[in-house]
Structure formats: C-alpha cells, structure tokens
Amino acid sequence: MFEWVSGSHSTAVRPPAVTTTDLKDWLAGLAALDADVTDAERIQQLRALEQLKSAAAAAQVRVTADLDESVRAERAARGVPASERGRGIGAQVALARRESPNRGGRHLGFARALVNEMPHTLAAVTDGGLSEWRATLLVRETACLSREDRGRVDAELCADPATLAGMGDRAVSDAARRAAYRLDPQAAVSRASRAQSDRCVSLRPAPDTMSYLTGLLPVAQGVAAHAALSAAADQAHAAGDPRSRQQVMADTLVERVTGQSTAHSTPVNVNLVMTERSLLAGDDEPAEIVGYGPVSAGTARDLLRRHTQTDDPAGQAWLRRLFTHPTTGELVAMQAKAETFPPALRQLLVFRDQTCRTPWCDAPVRHADHARRRADGGETSAGNGQGLCEQCNYVKEAPGWAAAEHASSGTGHHVVQTTTPTGHRYRSRPPPLPGAPPDLTERGSTRALGSIDVYFTELLRDFDAA
Ligand SMILES: [Zn+2]
C-alpha cells in the first residue's frame, strides 16, 4: 500500500515490522510521558500526540482492509458465494474496537474506501497531517461518486498537504462537496433520493423524565407534519385553550400518533422494573422504564398511582410491574421446552437485556435468540436466551461464531460468552436493574433463592394477565 512496505519498486530499506507487543509498549510509554517540561514543549507534545492518533487511525484502516481481504479470500477459496463473503467482518472489527456493530460496519467501509479508492487521503492520515474525522468527511462527501471521480477528488484535495492546510471540519467537507458537484452534478441528485430511504424515528431520554421523539423525514413530509401541528395549535388558541402553542403541538402529536383522545391518558404499555422495597417501603432505589432508562423511585410510584387509579376505559392499559431479585438485581429466570421462546419468556429477555446483548451494541432488542443453538442442544430458557438486535443475530448465525451462557461467574449474574471466528471471546451481562447490589460479587442467599419462586409466580401471573 505504501512504497516502503509494498517493496517491489522501492529501494528503501524496510524498517523492522512493528509487532502487537511493540504497540503495547508504546501504550506504557505514553502513560509515562514526560511531565517535567516547559509549556512550549507541552504544545509540541499535544501536536505530536494528535499526529500519533491520526497515524494510529491510518494503521487501523490498513489492518481492517487486510482483515477484510484475507477473510474474503479464504471464503472464496472455500466456495462461499460472493454475497456472503463479507458477513460478520464489520462485527469483528466492532468488537475489537469496543464499538457497536453498526459503527464497525462503517469503519470497514471507511477502510475499504481509503485503501482502494483514496490513497492520497490515506497517506495524509498516515503522516498525521489529516485527522481521522476529516478523512471520514472526505469519504462521506465523495460516497456518491464513481471510483474514478472519487480518485480525482482524492488527488485534488490530498495529493498536496498545502491544499487542506488550515481548513476546519466544515471547510474540508465543503471543499469535497464542491469538487463532487463539479465532477458529477447528477450524482448529488440521486444521493438526495437515496437519503430518503434513511427516514426513521428514534427515542432518547431527556432530563427530568422527559424524552426526545425524533423523526428524520424527507423535507416535504417534515414541513407538512409540523404545519399540521401548528394549525391544531391555532385552532385550540382560537377556541380559548389555555395551553401554550408548544404544549398543544406536543399533545396533538401524541394524540394523533397513539390514536388516543387525550395525550394525558395512560400509555398503551409502559414496562416498569422496580424493587418491592421501592414500591412498598418507600425506598429510593431508582426504577427502570424499559426502552427509556432510569427514573427516580418517586416518579415510578407516582406513575403507578396515577395509572392504576384511572377509571377511564381507554386508560385500562397498565404499567407492567416486574420484581427484581433482591440480592443480585436480576430478573428471575424460567424455563420452557419449546423450540421458540413463548411470548412471556421473550418479554422477560427484553426486560432483562433492555438493549442488544452484543457488547457495545446499543440497538433495541428485536430477536429472542438461543445463545447456544437449538441444533447444538441449547435449551429454550432465560439462561440460554439473549435479546439481540436483528443485525447481531444475523452475524451470530454466520460460520465460525458461537455463543453460550457462561456459568463460571458464580455471582448469580447472567453472562453470555460469544466466540468469534478468530477465537476471541467476549462476555456480556445485562445492564444493572434496580436493586442490584453495589458489590457485584455478593452471592444470592438462601432467602433470596427462596424468593425466586415467589417472584417467578408474580411474573407469570402478570404475563398471563397480558
Ligand atoms: Zn446488536
């Protein structure tokens, strides 16, 4: 890839290859960075470290592209169809980098683009002159171009380090977009139509038990939806509604989306996980709303009070109460002989795991998965079950991947160990639930074990009621 490593047409002496052990030594060296220096030298340290980060990013790019090429070649040799050869590579990159599989896929695409189509950009990152983020912007803004045109932008902007010198993030991405528009105006138009397929709705927590519901929509639809809410606010105001415009718009949004007559009636189904101490004894241990995150114990009790007292038939939906194991804070387990997870057990996995169990993956749970496959003798139980997102479940079924409940932890916590095709092992635990002890090594007492049955029954009754 680079002259001094590709060899054939280079006369330079190849420096000795840097090993993984060397890299670890560098880490130790950085931890011991000389602190007894002048301020002028501190500035130089900052600059050199920044260059090192870029160079490390470039090295990751080359390693990633090599891994991709090697895995694909090995699969091609085994006769795996071309469309299947790349399966799970991004997920392995993600696990190694402690990032979500989604981002792993992006790292892989970034590496392939730089190595195969943008050599000047890669060289600039390798030198430490261009940051990883700015290279990402260049890759992103040229994604709509043909390989040839992308190569032209690469040469135009990065062959001479002076071209981008002094440019900030915005200027770099503008320069790339300008060059792309000039080379292929049509590509920009088709890119806009492709962007429409990215439309989505997401939910994330906001302070004070509020939440952001966000829709990424084509501009015409977004404007139309906002105008409709705005018109509803005008109408309400004209009729003397005391609520503010913003309040009316927010309430109207909820009413129209959920089909409820008023925004204040009970949500269709909100799952609340809390300890009995918080529920009955006024304890302060926070509760969890599944799909949202922690809420204070007071808020949880308040929610329960409001929604269990309502006489409104539309508000008959209820808050599902789940009790957590008093010692380990884990939801109680249950077993079934079924091939697939029965609805109640599936729900339990969703409550316990909350998000995909793949480490560093924050995606919502979509599949109840047998950690050890049914075909390999895995049972349909909470212990062998894990909640996975769609993508991770697909990856896990690829050849060379395996998973199983890891029993040796001895702490009462549920642990799944996933093994990747390279033999690396990663362990995941569900997020802590209300009532989890600060000392995670504390073992379940006899009383706690006895209580499992009680909670188990409680849980089943709730599910039966559903
Ligand atoms: Zn996932």
CSV table of C-alpha atoms and ligand atoms in Angstrom, one decimal:
chain,number,residue,atom,x,y,z
A,1,MET,CA,0.0,0.0,0.0
A,2,PHE,CA,2.9,2.3,0.7
A,3,GLU,CA,6.1,2.4,-1.1
A,4,TRP,CA,8.2,1.4,1.8
A,5,VAL,CA,6.1,-1.6,2.5
A,6,SER,CA,4.9,-2.7,-0.9
A,7,GLY,CA,8.5,-3.3,-1.8
A,8,SER,CA,8.6,-4.3,-5.4
A,9,HIS,CA,9.5,-0.9,-6.8
A,10,SER,CA,11.1,0.6,-3.8
A,11,THR,CA,14.8,0.6,-3.0
A,12,ALA,CA,14.4,2.0,0.5
A,13,VAL,CA,15.3,-0.3,3.4
A,14,ARG,CA,12.2,-1.6,5.0
A,15,PRO,CA,12.1,-0.7,8.7
A,16,PRO,CA,11.5,-3.6,11.1
A,17,ALA,CA,7.8,-4.5,11.3
A,18,VAL,CA,6.1,-3.2,14.5
A,19,THR,CA,4.5,-6.0,16.5
A,20,THR,CA,1.5,-6.0,18.7
A,21,THR,CA,3.9,-6.3,21.7
A,22,ASP,CA,5.6,-3.1,20.5
A,23,LEU,CA,2.2,-1.3,20.4
A,24,LYS,CA,1.6,-2.3,24.0
A,25,ASP,CA,5.0,-1.0,24.9
A,26,TRP,CA,4.1,2.3,23.3
A,27,LEU,CA,1.0,2.4,25.5
A,28,ALA,CA,3.1,2.0,28.6
A,29,GLY,CA,5.4,4.7,27.2
A,30,LEU,CA,2.6,7.2,26.8
A,31,ALA,CA,1.4,6.6,30.3
A,32,ALA,CA,4.9,7.6,31.4
A,33,LEU,CA,5.0,10.7,29.1
A,34,ASP,CA,7.5,13.3,30.5
A,35,ALA,CA,5.5,15.8,32.6
A,36,ASP,CA,8.5,17.8,33.7
A,37,VAL,CA,8.7,20.0,30.6
A,38,THR,CA,8.2,23.6,29.6
A,39,ASP,CA,4.9,24.9,28.3
A,40,ALA,CA,6.4,25.2,24.9
A,41,GLU,CA,7.2,21.6,24.9
A,42,ARG,CA,3.7,20.7,26.2
A,43,ILE,CA,2.4,22.3,23.0
A,44,GLN,CA,4.7,20.1,21.0
A,45,GLN,CA,3.6,17.1,22.9
A,46,LEU,CA,0.0,17.9,22.1
A,47,ARG,CA,0.8,18.2,18.4
A,48,ALA,CA,2.8,15.0,18.3
A,49,LEU,CA,0.1,13.1,20.2
A,50,GLU,CA,-2.5,14.3,17.8
A,51,GLN,CA,-0.4,13.1,14.8
A,52,LEU,CA,0.0,9.8,16.6
A,53,LYS,CA,-3.7,9.5,16.9
A,54,SER,CA,-4.1,10.1,13.1
A,55,ALA,CA,-1.3,7.7,12.3
A,56,ALA,CA,-2.9,5.1,14.6
A,57,ALA,CA,-6.2,5.6,12.8
A,58,ALA,CA,-4.4,5.0,9.4
A,59,ALA,CA,-2.8,1.9,10.8
A,60,GLN,CA,-6.3,0.6,11.8
A,61,VAL,CA,-7.5,1.4,8.3
A,62,ARG,CA,-4.8,-0.8,6.8
A,63,VAL,CA,-5.3,-3.6,9.3
A,64,THR,CA,-9.0,-3.5,8.7
A,65,ALA,CA,-8.7,-3.7,5.0
A,66,ASP,CA,-6.2,-6.5,5.2
A,67,LEU,CA,-8.5,-8.5,7.5
A,68,ASP,CA,-11.3,-7.9,5.1
A,69,GLU,CA,-9.3,-9.1,2.1
A,70,SER,CA,-7.9,-12.1,3.9
A,71,VAL,CA,-11.3,-13.3,5.2
A,72,ARG,CA,-12.9,-12.8,1.8
A,73,ALA,CA,-10.1,-14.7,0.0
A,74,GLU,CA,-10.3,-17.6,2.5
A,75,ARG,CA,-14.1,-17.8,1.9
A,76,ALA,CA,-13.8,-17.5,-1.8
A,77,ALA,CA,-11.3,-20.5,-1.7
A,78,ARG,CA,-14.0,-22.5,0.2
A,79,GLY,CA,-16.6,-21.7,-2.5
A,80,VAL,CA,-18.7,-19.3,-0.3
A,81,PRO,CA,-20.9,-17.2,-2.7
A,82,ALA,CA,-19.6,-13.6,-3.2
A,83,SER,CA,-22.6,-12.1,-1.5
A,84,GLU,CA,-21.8,-14.0,1.7
A,85,ARG,CA,-18.1,-13.5,1.9
A,86,GLY,CA,-18.2,-10.2,3.9
A,87,ARG,CA,-20.6,-11.5,6.6
A,88,GLY,CA,-19.6,-10.7,10.1
A,89,ILE,CA,-16.3,-8.9,9.3
A,90,GLY,CA,-17.6,-5.5,10.5
A,91,ALA,CA,-19.0,-7.1,13.7
A,92,GLN,CA,-15.5,-8.5,14.5
A,93,VAL,CA,-14.0,-5.0,13.8
A,94,ALA,CA,-16.6,-3.6,16.2
A,95,LEU,CA,-15.8,-6.0,19.0
A,96,ALA,CA,-12.1,-5.4,18.7
A,97,ARG,CA,-12.6,-1.6,18.8
A,98,ARG,CA,-15.3,-1.8,21.6
A,99,GLU,CA,-17.9,-0.2,19.4
A,100,SER,CA,-21.3,-1.0,18.1
A,101,PRO,CA,-21.6,-3.4,15.1
A,102,ASN,CA,-23.2,-0.6,13.2
A,103,ARG,CA,-20.1,1.6,13.6
A,104,GLY,CA,-17.9,-1.4,12.9
A,105,GLY,CA,-19.6,-1.7,9.5
A,106,ARG,CA,-18.8,2.0,8.9
A,107,HIS,CA,-15.2,1.5,9.9
A,108,LEU,CA,-15.0,-1.3,7.4
A,109,GLY,CA,-16.5,0.8,4.6
A,110,PHE,CA,-14.1,3.7,5.5
A,111,ALA,CA,-11.1,1.4,5.4
A,112,ARG,CA,-12.1,-0.1,2.0
A,113,ALA,CA,-12.7,3.3,0.5
A,114,LEU,CA,-9.4,4.8,1.7
A,115,VAL,CA,-7.3,1.8,0.8
A,116,ASN,CA,-8.9,1.1,-2.6
A,117,GLU,CA,-10.0,4.5,-3.8
A,118,MET,CA,-8.4,7.3,-1.8
A,119,PRO,CA,-4.7,6.6,-1.5
A,120,HIS,CA,-3.7,10.3,-1.0
A,121,THR,CA,-6.2,10.8,1.8
A,122,LEU,CA,-4.9,7.7,3.5
A,123,ALA,CA,-1.3,8.9,3.1
A,124,ALA,CA,-2.3,12.3,4.7
A,125,VAL,CA,-3.8,10.5,7.7
A,126,THR,CA,-0.7,8.2,8.0
A,127,ASP,CA,1.5,11.3,8.1
A,128,GLY,CA,-0.6,12.7,10.9
A,129,GLY,CA,-1.4,15.7,8.8
A,130,LEU,CA,-5.1,14.9,8.4
A,131,SER,CA,-7.4,13.7,11.3
A,132,GLU,CA,-9.5,10.6,11.1
A,133,TRP,CA,-12.6,12.6,11.4
A,134,ARG,CA,-11.7,14.9,8.4
A,135,ALA,CA,-10.8,11.8,6.3
A,136,THR,CA,-14.3,10.5,7.3
A,137,LEU,CA,-15.8,13.7,6.0
A,138,LEU,CA,-13.9,13.3,2.7
A,139,VAL,CA,-15.1,9.7,2.3
A,140,ARG,CA,-18.7,10.6,3.2
A,141,GLU,CA,-18.9,13.6,0.8
A,142,THR,CA,-17.5,11.5,-2.1
A,143,ALA,CA,-19.6,8.4,-1.5
A,144,CYS,CA,-21.9,9.3,-4.3
A,145,LEU,CA,-19.1,9.4,-6.9
A,146,SER,CA,-17.8,6.8,-9.3
A,147,ARG,CA,-14.5,5.2,-8.3
A,148,GLU,CA,-12.7,7.4,-11.0
A,149,ASP,CA,-14.3,10.7,-9.9
A,150,ARG,CA,-13.6,9.8,-6.2
A,151,GLY,CA,-9.9,9.3,-7.1
A,152,ARG,CA,-9.9,12.7,-8.8
A,153,VAL,CA,-11.2,14.4,-5.6
A,154,ASP,CA,-8.7,12.5,-3.6
A,155,ALA,CA,-5.8,13.7,-5.7
A,156,GLU,CA,-7.2,17.3,-5.9
A,157,LEU,CA,-7.6,17.7,-2.2
A,158,CYS,CA,-4.9,15.5,-0.6
A,159,ALA,CA,-2.0,15.0,-3.0
A,160,ASP,CA,-0.6,18.3,-1.7
A,161,PRO,CA,-0.8,18.7,2.0
A,162,ALA,CA,-1.0,22.5,1.5
A,163,THR,CA,-4.4,22.2,-0.2
A,164,LEU,CA,-6.3,21.5,3.0
A,165,ALA,CA,-3.9,23.2,5.4
A,166,GLY,CA,-5.7,25.5,7.9
A,167,MET,CA,-9.2,24.2,6.9
A,168,GLY,CA,-11.6,23.2,9.7
A,169,ASP,CA,-14.2,20.4,9.5
A,170,ARG,CA,-16.8,22.4,7.7
A,171,ALA,CA,-14.3,23.8,5.1
A,172,VAL,CA,-12.9,20.4,4.4
A,173,SER,CA,-16.4,18.9,3.9
A,174,ASP,CA,-17.5,21.9,1.8
A,175,ALA,CA,-14.3,21.5,-0.4
A,176,ALA,CA,-15.1,17.9,-1.0
A,177,ARG,CA,-18.8,18.5,-1.8
A,178,ARG,CA,-17.9,21.4,-4.2
A,179,ALA,CA,-15.4,19.1,-6.1
A,180,ALA,CA,-18.0,16.3,-6.2
A,181,TYR,CA,-20.8,18.6,-7.5
A,182,ARG,CA,-18.4,19.9,-10.2
A,183,LEU,CA,-17.4,16.4,-11.3
A,184,ASP,CA,-20.8,14.7,-11.3
A,185,PRO,CA,-23.8,17.0,-10.7
A,186,GLN,CA,-26.2,14.1,-11.3
A,187,ALA,CA,-24.8,12.0,-8.5
A,188,ALA,CA,-25.8,14.6,-6.0
A,189,VAL,CA,-29.4,14.4,-7.1
A,190,SER,CA,-29.6,10.6,-6.9
A,191,ARG,CA,-27.9,10.8,-3.5
A,192,ALA,CA,-30.7,13.0,-2.2
A,193,SER,CA,-33.2,10.4,-3.3
A,194,ARG,CA,-31.2,7.7,-1.6
A,195,ALA,CA,-31.2,9.7,1.6
A,196,GLN,CA,-35.0,9.3,1.7
A,197,SER,CA,-34.5,5.6,2.5
A,198,ASP,CA,-32.8,6.7,5.7
A,199,ARG,CA,-36.0,8.1,7.2
A,200,CYS,CA,-36.6,6.9,10.7
A,201,VAL,CA,-38.0,7.6,14.2
A,202,SER,CA,-35.9,7.4,17.4
A,203,LEU,CA,-36.4,7.9,21.1
A,204,ARG,CA,-33.9,9.1,23.6
A,205,PRO,CA,-34.0,10.3,27.2
A,206,ALA,CA,-34.1,13.9,28.1
A,207,PRO,CA,-33.6,15.4,31.6
A,208,ASP,CA,-36.4,15.5,34.2
A,209,THR,CA,-38.2,12.3,33.0
A,210,MET,CA,-38.8,13.8,29.6
A,211,SER,CA,-37.9,12.3,26.2
A,212,TYR,CA,-37.0,13.3,22.7
A,213,LEU,CA,-39.0,11.6,20.0
A,214,THR,CA,-37.2,12.4,16.8
A,215,GLY,CA,-38.3,11.8,13.2
A,216,LEU,CA,-35.9,12.0,10.3
A,217,LEU,CA,-38.1,12.7,7.4
A,218,PRO,CA,-38.0,13.9,3.8
A,219,VAL,CA,-38.2,17.7,3.9
A,220,ALA,CA,-41.8,17.9,2.4
A,221,GLN,CA,-43.2,15.5,4.9
A,222,GLY,CA,-41.4,17.1,7.9
A,223,VAL,CA,-42.7,20.5,6.9
A,224,ALA,CA,-46.3,19.1,6.4
A,225,ALA,CA,-46.3,17.4,9.8
A,226,HIS,CA,-45.1,20.5,11.6
A,227,ALA,CA,-47.6,22.7,9.7
A,228,ALA,CA,-50.5,20.3,10.8
A,229,LEU,CA,-49.5,20.5,14.4
A,230,SER,CA,-49.1,24.3,14.1
A,231,ALA,CA,-52.7,24.5,12.6
A,232,ALA,CA,-54.0,22.5,15.5
A,233,ALA,CA,-52.4,24.9,18.0
A,234,ASP,CA,-54.0,27.9,16.1
A,235,GLN,CA,-57.4,26.2,16.3
A,236,ALA,CA,-57.1,25.5,20.0
A,237,HIS,CA,-56.0,29.0,20.7
A,238,ALA,CA,-58.9,30.5,18.8
A,239,ALA,CA,-61.2,28.3,20.9
A,240,GLY,CA,-59.6,29.7,24.1
A,241,ASP,CA,-57.4,26.7,25.0
A,242,PRO,CA,-55.2,27.8,28.0
A,243,ARG,CA,-52.2,25.7,27.0
A,244,SER,CA,-49.3,27.3,25.2
A,245,ARG,CA,-48.8,26.7,21.4
A,246,GLN,CA,-45.9,24.4,22.1
A,247,GLN,CA,-47.9,22.4,24.6
A,248,VAL,CA,-50.8,22.0,22.2
A,249,MET,CA,-48.5,20.9,19.4
A,250,ALA,CA,-46.8,18.3,21.7
A,251,ASP,CA,-50.2,17.0,23.0
A,252,THR,CA,-51.6,16.8,19.4
A,253,LEU,CA,-48.6,14.9,18.2
A,254,VAL,CA,-49.1,12.2,21.0
A,255,GLU,CA,-52.9,12.1,20.4
A,256,ARG,CA,-52.6,11.6,16.6
A,257,VAL,CA,-49.7,9.1,16.8
A,258,THR,CA,-51.2,6.9,19.5
A,259,GLY,CA,-54.8,7.4,18.5
A,260,GLN,CA,-55.8,8.5,22.0
A,261,SER,CA,-58.4,11.1,22.6
A,262,THR,CA,-56.2,13.0,25.0
A,263,ALA,CA,-52.4,12.9,25.5
A,264,HIS,CA,-52.8,12.5,29.2
A,265,SER,CA,-54.4,9.1,29.2
A,266,THR,CA,-52.4,6.0,30.0
A,267,PRO,CA,-49.7,4.9,27.6
A,268,VAL,CA,-50.6,1.8,25.7
A,269,ASN,CA,-48.0,-0.3,27.6
A,270,VAL,CA,-45.2,1.0,29.7
A,271,ASN,CA,-42.9,-1.5,31.3
A,272,LEU,CA,-41.6,-0.5,34.7
A,273,VAL,CA,-39.0,-2.5,36.6
A,274,MET,CA,-38.6,-1.7,40.2
A,275,THR,CA,-37.8,-3.4,43.6
A,276,GLU,CA,-40.5,-4.2,46.0
A,277,ARG,CA,-38.7,-2.0,48.6
A,278,SER,CA,-39.1,1.0,46.2
A,279,LEU,CA,-42.7,0.1,45.5
A,280,LEU,CA,-44.0,-0.7,49.0
A,281,ALA,CA,-41.5,0.6,51.5
A,282,GLY,CA,-40.7,4.0,50.0
A,283,ASP,CA,-37.1,3.0,49.2
A,284,ASP,CA,-35.1,5.3,47.0
A,285,GLU,CA,-33.7,2.7,44.6
A,286,PRO,CA,-34.4,4.1,41.1
A,287,ALA,CA,-36.7,2.2,38.8
A,288,GLU,CA,-36.2,1.5,35.0
A,289,ILE,CA,-38.7,2.1,32.2
A,290,VAL,CA,-37.8,-0.4,29.6
A,291,GLY,CA,-36.8,1.4,26.4
A,292,TYR,CA,-36.2,4.6,28.2
A,293,GLY,CA,-33.8,4.2,31.2
A,294,PRO,CA,-33.8,5.1,34.9
A,295,VAL,CA,-36.5,7.1,36.6
A,296,SER,CA,-36.5,8.1,40.3
A,297,ALA,CA,-38.4,5.8,42.7
A,298,GLY,CA,-40.8,8.7,43.4
A,299,THR,CA,-41.6,9.2,39.7
A,300,ALA,CA,-42.2,5.4,39.4
A,301,ARG,CA,-44.6,5.3,42.3
A,302,ASP,CA,-46.4,8.4,41.0
A,303,LEU,CA,-46.8,6.7,37.6
A,304,LEU,CA,-48.2,3.6,39.2
A,305,ARG,CA,-50.6,5.6,41.4
A,306,ARG,CA,-51.9,7.6,38.5
A,307,HIS,CA,-52.3,4.7,36.1
A,308,THR,CA,-53.8,2.1,38.5
A,309,GLN,CA,-56.4,4.5,39.8
A,310,THR,CA,-57.8,5.6,36.4
A,311,ASP,CA,-61.4,4.7,35.7
A,312,ASP,CA,-61.1,5.8,32.0
A,313,PRO,CA,-61.6,2.6,30.0
A,314,ALA,CA,-59.1,4.0,27.4
A,315,GLY,CA,-56.6,4.0,30.2
A,316,GLN,CA,-57.1,0.4,31.1
A,317,ALA,CA,-53.7,-0.4,29.8
A,318,TRP,CA,-51.5,-0.8,32.8
A,319,LEU,CA,-48.0,-0.5,33.9
A,320,ARG,CA,-46.5,-3.9,34.0
A,321,ARG,CA,-44.7,-4.5,37.3
A,322,LEU,CA,-41.7,-6.7,37.4
A,323,PHE,CA,-39.9,-7.5,40.5
A,324,THR,CA,-36.2,-7.9,40.6
A,325,HIS,CA,-34.1,-10.5,42.5
A,326,PRO,CA,-33.5,-8.9,46.0
A,327,THR,CA,-29.8,-9.8,46.0
A,328,THR,CA,-28.5,-9.8,42.5
A,329,GLY,CA,-30.9,-7.4,41.0
A,330,GLU,CA,-31.5,-9.8,38.1
A,331,LEU,CA,-34.9,-10.7,36.8
A,332,VAL,CA,-35.9,-14.1,37.7
A,333,ALA,CA,-35.4,-17.0,35.3
A,334,MET,CA,-37.8,-19.5,33.9
A,335,GLN,CA,-37.5,-22.5,31.6
A,336,ALA,CA,-39.5,-23.9,28.7
A,337,LYS,CA,-39.2,-26.9,26.5
A,338,ALA,CA,-40.5,-25.1,23.4
A,339,GLU,CA,-38.5,-24.7,20.2
A,340,THR,CA,-39.1,-21.0,20.1
A,341,PHE,CA,-39.4,-18.6,23.1
A,342,PRO,CA,-43.0,-18.3,24.3
A,343,PRO,CA,-44.2,-14.7,24.5
A,344,ALA,CA,-43.8,-14.4,28.2
A,345,LEU,CA,-40.2,-15.6,28.2
A,346,ARG,CA,-39.4,-13.5,25.2
A,347,GLN,CA,-40.7,-10.5,27.2
A,348,LEU,CA,-38.5,-11.4,30.1
A,349,LEU,CA,-35.4,-11.4,27.9
A,350,VAL,CA,-36.4,-8.0,26.6
A,351,PHE,CA,-36.8,-6.6,30.1
A,352,ARG,CA,-33.6,-8.2,31.4
A,353,ASP,CA,-31.4,-7.3,28.5
A,354,GLN,CA,-33.0,-3.9,27.6
A,355,THR,CA,-30.7,-3.5,24.6
A,356,CYS,CA,-28.9,-5.9,22.3
A,357,ARG,CA,-26.6,-8.2,24.3
A,358,THR,CA,-23.7,-7.8,22.0
A,359,PRO,CA,-21.1,-5.7,23.9
A,360,TRP,CA,-21.1,-2.1,22.8
A,361,CYS,CA,-24.3,-2.5,20.7
A,362,ASP,CA,-27.0,-0.1,21.9
A,363,ALA,CA,-29.6,-1.3,19.4
A,364,PRO,CA,-33.1,-2.3,20.7
A,365,VAL,CA,-33.8,-6.0,21.1
A,366,ARG,CA,-35.6,-7.5,18.1
A,367,HIS,CA,-34.9,-11.2,18.4
A,368,ALA,CA,-35.0,-13.7,21.3
A,369,ASP,CA,-32.0,-15.8,20.5
A,370,HIS,CA,-30.8,-19.1,21.7
A,371,ALA,CA,-27.2,-18.3,22.8
A,372,ARG,CA,-26.3,-22.0,22.2
A,373,ARG,CA,-28.2,-23.0,19.1
A,374,ARG,CA,-31.1,-25.4,19.4
A,375,ALA,CA,-29.3,-27.7,17.0
A,376,ASP,CA,-26.4,-27.9,19.4
A,377,GLY,CA,-28.5,-28.8,22.3
A,378,GLY,CA,-29.3,-25.3,23.6
A,379,GLU,CA,-32.4,-25.1,25.6
A,380,THR,CA,-35.2,-22.6,25.5
A,381,SER,CA,-34.7,-20.8,28.8
A,382,ALA,CA,-33.9,-17.4,30.2
A,383,GLY,CA,-30.3,-18.8,30.9
A,384,ASN,CA,-29.7,-19.8,27.3
A,385,GLY,CA,-31.7,-16.9,25.9
A,386,GLN,CA,-30.4,-13.5,25.0
A,387,GLY,CA,-32.0,-10.4,23.4
A,388,LEU,CA,-30.2,-9.4,20.2
A,389,CYS,CA,-30.8,-6.8,17.5
A,390,GLU,CA,-31.6,-8.0,14.0
A,391,GLN,CA,-28.1,-7.4,12.7
A,392,CYS,CA,-26.2,-9.1,15.6
A,393,ASN,CA,-28.5,-12.1,15.4
A,394,TYR,CA,-27.7,-12.4,11.7
A,395,VAL,CA,-24.0,-12.1,12.3
A,396,LYS,CA,-24.1,-14.6,15.1
A,397,GLU,CA,-25.5,-17.3,12.8
A,398,ALA,CA,-22.5,-16.9,10.4
A,399,PRO,CA,-20.0,-19.8,10.3
A,400,GLY,CA,-17.3,-19.6,12.9
A,401,TRP,CA,-19.4,-17.7,15.5
A,402,ALA,CA,-20.6,-19.4,18.7
A,403,ALA,CA,-22.2,-18.3,22.0
A,404,ALA,CA,-23.2,-19.9,25.2
A,405,GLU,CA,-24.2,-19.0,28.7
A,406,HIS,CA,-21.1,-18.6,30.8
A,407,ALA,CA,-21.8,-20.3,34.1
A,408,SER,CA,-18.5,-19.8,36.0
A,409,SER,CA,-19.1,-16.3,37.2
A,410,GLY,CA,-20.8,-17.7,40.3
A,411,THR,CA,-22.3,-14.3,41.1
A,412,GLY,CA,-25.9,-15.0,40.0
A,413,HIS,CA,-25.5,-12.7,37.1
A,414,HIS,CA,-26.4,-13.8,33.6
A,415,VAL,CA,-23.3,-13.9,31.4
A,416,VAL,CA,-23.2,-14.9,27.7
A,417,GLN,CA,-19.8,-15.6,26.1
A,418,THR,CA,-19.6,-15.1,22.4
A,419,THR,CA,-16.6,-16.6,20.4
A,420,THR,CA,-15.7,-15.0,17.0
A,421,PRO,CA,-14.1,-16.8,14.1
A,422,THR,CA,-10.6,-15.7,15.2
A,423,GLY,CA,-11.2,-17.3,18.6
A,424,HIS,CA,-11.6,-14.1,20.5
A,425,ARG,CA,-14.1,-14.3,23.4
A,426,TYR,CA,-16.3,-11.5,24.6
A,427,ARG,CA,-18.6,-11.6,27.6
A,428,SER,CA,-21.8,-9.7,28.1
A,429,ARG,CA,-24.0,-9.0,31.0
A,430,PRO,CA,-27.4,-7.4,31.1
A,431,PRO,CA,-27.4,-3.8,32.4
A,432,PRO,CA,-27.9,-3.5,36.2
A,433,LEU,CA,-31.5,-3.4,37.2
A,434,PRO,CA,-33.0,-1.7,40.2
A,435,GLY,CA,-31.9,-3.5,43.4
A,436,ALA,CA,-28.5,-4.6,42.1
A,437,PRO,CA,-26.0,-4.6,45.0
A,438,PRO,CA,-23.0,-2.3,44.6
A,439,ASP,CA,-20.8,-5.3,45.3
A,440,LEU,CA,-21.5,-7.5,42.3
A,441,THR,CA,-19.7,-10.5,43.8
A,442,GLU,CA,-22.2,-10.8,46.6
A,443,ARG,CA,-23.9,-14.2,46.3
A,444,GLY,CA,-27.6,-15.0,46.5
A,445,SER,CA,-28.6,-16.0,50.0
A,446,THR,CA,-31.0,-18.9,50.8
A,447,ARG,CA,-33.7,-16.4,51.4
A,448,ALA,CA,-33.1,-14.8,48.0
A,449,LEU,CA,-33.2,-18.2,46.3
A,450,GLY,CA,-36.4,-19.0,48.1
A,451,SER,CA,-37.8,-15.7,46.9
A,452,ILE,CA,-37.2,-16.6,43.3
A,453,ASP,CA,-40.3,-18.8,43.2
A,454,VAL,CA,-42.4,-16.0,44.6
A,455,TYR,CA,-41.2,-13.5,42.0
A,456,PHE,CA,-41.4,-16.2,39.4
A,457,THR,CA,-45.1,-16.7,40.1
A,458,GLU,CA,-45.7,-13.0,40.3
A,459,LEU,CA,-44.1,-12.6,36.9
A,460,LEU,CA,-46.1,-15.4,35.3
A,461,ARG,CA,-49.4,-14.0,36.7
A,462,ASP,CA,-48.6,-10.7,35.2
A,463,PHE,CA,-47.8,-12.3,31.9
A,464,ASP,CA,-50.9,-14.4,32.0
A,465,ALA,CA,-52.9,-11.3,32.6
A,466,ALA,CA,-51.4,-9.8,29.5
B,1,ZN,ZN,-26.7,-5.7,18.2
